[in-house]
Amino acid sequence: MFEQFKNWFESRHDYAKDWKERTGGKVIGYFCTYVPEEILYAADVLPVRCLGGHEPQDVTEPHIFGMFCPFCRDVLAQGLKDKFDYLDGITISQSCLHLRQAYTSWDMHKPVEFSYYLPMPHHVQSLASRPFLRSELVKFKEAVEKWTGKTLTDADLDRGIEIVNTNRRLLKQIFELRKADVPPLTGLEAMYLVLSSQMTDKREHNKALKELLDQLPGRKVEREIGERLMILGSENDDVPFTEMVEDVCGATFVIDDHCTGTRYFWNEVIPKEDRLQAIADRYVDRVPCPTKDWPKRLRVDHIKNLVEEYRVQGVIVVQQKFCDPHELDIPAIQQSLKDIDVPTLFLEFDVTAPLGPFRIRVEAFLEMMRQDDLF
Amino acid sequence: MSKQKYPTEPLKLWGKAKEIRDNYYKNYRDAHEKGGLRWVGGAWSFDAVPAGLGRDVSNLTSEPYGATIAFNKELAKECLEAAENAGYARDLCAYMRLYWGSILVDKYPYGGGYPRPDFIWQDHICCSHSKWYQVVSDLEGGIPMYSVDVAAGPYKDVTPEKIKYIVDQLQEGIEFLKKTTGRKYDDELLIEAVKNECRSTSTWAAICCENKVKPAPLDEKTMYSLYVLATLNKASGEVADFYDELLLEVKDRVARGIAAVGNEQVRLMSDTQPPWAFLKVFRYLEQYGAVSVGSIYTFGLEGIFEVKEDGTWGPRTTPMQKGIEIKTRQQALEIMVDWNLSKPEWQHFYHPKLKTEMMVRIAKEWQLDGVMLHYNRGCEGLSIGIAENRLGLLKAGFPVMTFEGNMGDEREFDEVMTMARVDAFMESMNVKKGVFK
């Protein structure tokens, strides 16, 4: 049932190369989920997210100082090692400093025909961010038009919005099923859905999601559900860790707060006459990355709502080593969860997760939760 | 012993610089006793804006405050450990951890406990800026906070929309200030402060440009105690006047051939904040006749430059020098935003090549022989792209030495190793300790 999504994720490069051959279209690599994919789909460009490879590497040391997160170095390594040699363009929407370095070094050392830095505003809680982002989207659209040689009409933008919105809606509908006593999909399967959506033509992805949505409610789940967990924090595409928690430790992730998870698709573009303003509003209003979650910490309430709605019993808080934005939020998040009696386990991720020690810590965490039930 | 190559003499204004700095911290601490207001925010915050609340408003800027604590080894250790015990990661910005620690241990380096601010007025370009003060507010049980996002892109791409974004936030911010303090807002005071800021930051750039000559009249270690005034209070008349005076003194030193380092024979620049507890590195360089004449950091953290007609860097022409009369709040804010967006130290946040271009310019115009890059674990904002800067400088033909450390956490600085690197760097440039040509 999930094999297709898993294959798309694992064979992302083959997929993108094949897509290019099939369609003759351009492929752009994006570094952050604040990139407005709607405009790229409107231009018939395939956006694929540049993620790491989870393999030790030795190519980024001359380019990125070692105190920056392993994720940004892993992403840059993919570029330097030509894993994404099929890309026609790269783009980033302003978020954290670390990932920005991966983008700028890639831009310098692996030049492609189109490279665009979109200054996505940080002060999304200010009204001023809306017209500003719109003005930046006008420029981004013009740059994409110049690159592709195609003028984007309102109809094109409507089509782009609908493609991406449909994907968001379907993912959300599937995630809704995870609220059940026995969720019809595991955290790992949910992970494959979102990750594959970031690197697949969403029109094909939507078709597969619809078929899955038809089948899922009747799916018979053989495994024990165990503890209902949430996972949140920095970028996370660590499949072995998720697999270990669910298959070996016997718990189930029922929800997440990651940019590789719900933060990516939770909010839709609400249609407006002014299409670019509608797109801008979506990115201003989306569940924020910690880099943009100030002066109020809106994400904390969002996380608490998810905990309640998905009846989460414990939360695993993961952070890419050296990830400052998340490090700045984690004490507040842990405290707020403690205040509502939800236990947390903090784990620091690197390019590869140490599964042995992590297994011991997760099992201890689950055991602690079970003791609460006993006494 | 060989005769010293150039005459040296202490700066006449040294004592005054110290006095302004000391008074600044004491004024902030004592502001409430005098019926005034206290606010906190970054060294890059638009301090001209709260100036519109009255002349009895004092501020405490975060980074210089962190550096002040860092210089006090015992207090620094206490503060860092307190922040770590409270759950904050050890690899976060060292200034920020020192600052939080100061709240947690309730100690102020100038005596008394941490003086609680009335409001927070911050700006945001690195990931930590606004988050820093979310935590300050948490630790203090809630302090009204406003922060301005200035990350609208590099100055070369500036547009009216980018300026409007920041100006609109400042207009929102003024409403916040009025509501929070219950005070009326005086546009005349704002306009005066904007003029002061343009004057002080342009004059600091002019002072830095005096260091283009050989021998350099100022060394970077001395400059740290001078540039800091702009990081404290760039919009104050006192700082602007001080820089006017300082420029005259530095020009006089140049005219008389007074050197900062008597045996200057190697000219260097550094990068990012220095390890504050180990400024002795600069004294060690002097044994080789090596002088660090500045850096993007010392020049451009607050100094505002422009390319002059002859293609070289010089102080940016102020609106007053252009004959522009500032009449309204909107106009004052627009001028101030445009002025700040051209700040050299804001450009590299978008691409390392922008900083490399400026570094190569400095290396050429300031007649440098080499570059010492501080890979600063304490500041991700100024370290971003530093490895690419190294490659760019090497490509441009300048020898580069790197050393790893931390501006505010001495546990991450290896003094012996750093000095050994200096020795090797000097040897690679064929310079011997105590031998001056």
XYZ file of C-alpha atoms in Angstrom, chain B residues 43 47 61 200-201 204 226-235 239 243 302-303:
20
model
C 23.524 46.468 19.118
C 17.907 52.829 18.899
C 22.504 46.464 24.160
C 28.313 58.644 14.311
C 28.348 55.658 11.948
C 33.398 55.821 12.533
C 36.234 52.708 20.391
C 33.815 51.078 17.947
C 31.917 49.686 20.922
C 30.419 53.088 21.657
C 28.408 52.871 18.444
C 27.168 49.443 19.471
C 25.938 50.948 22.733
C 24.382 54.203 21.669
C 24.932 55.079 18.018
C 21.972 57.456 17.975
C 28.755 59.223 20.778
C 33.672 60.252 17.069
C 28.411 49.875 12.872
C 30.398 51.925 10.353
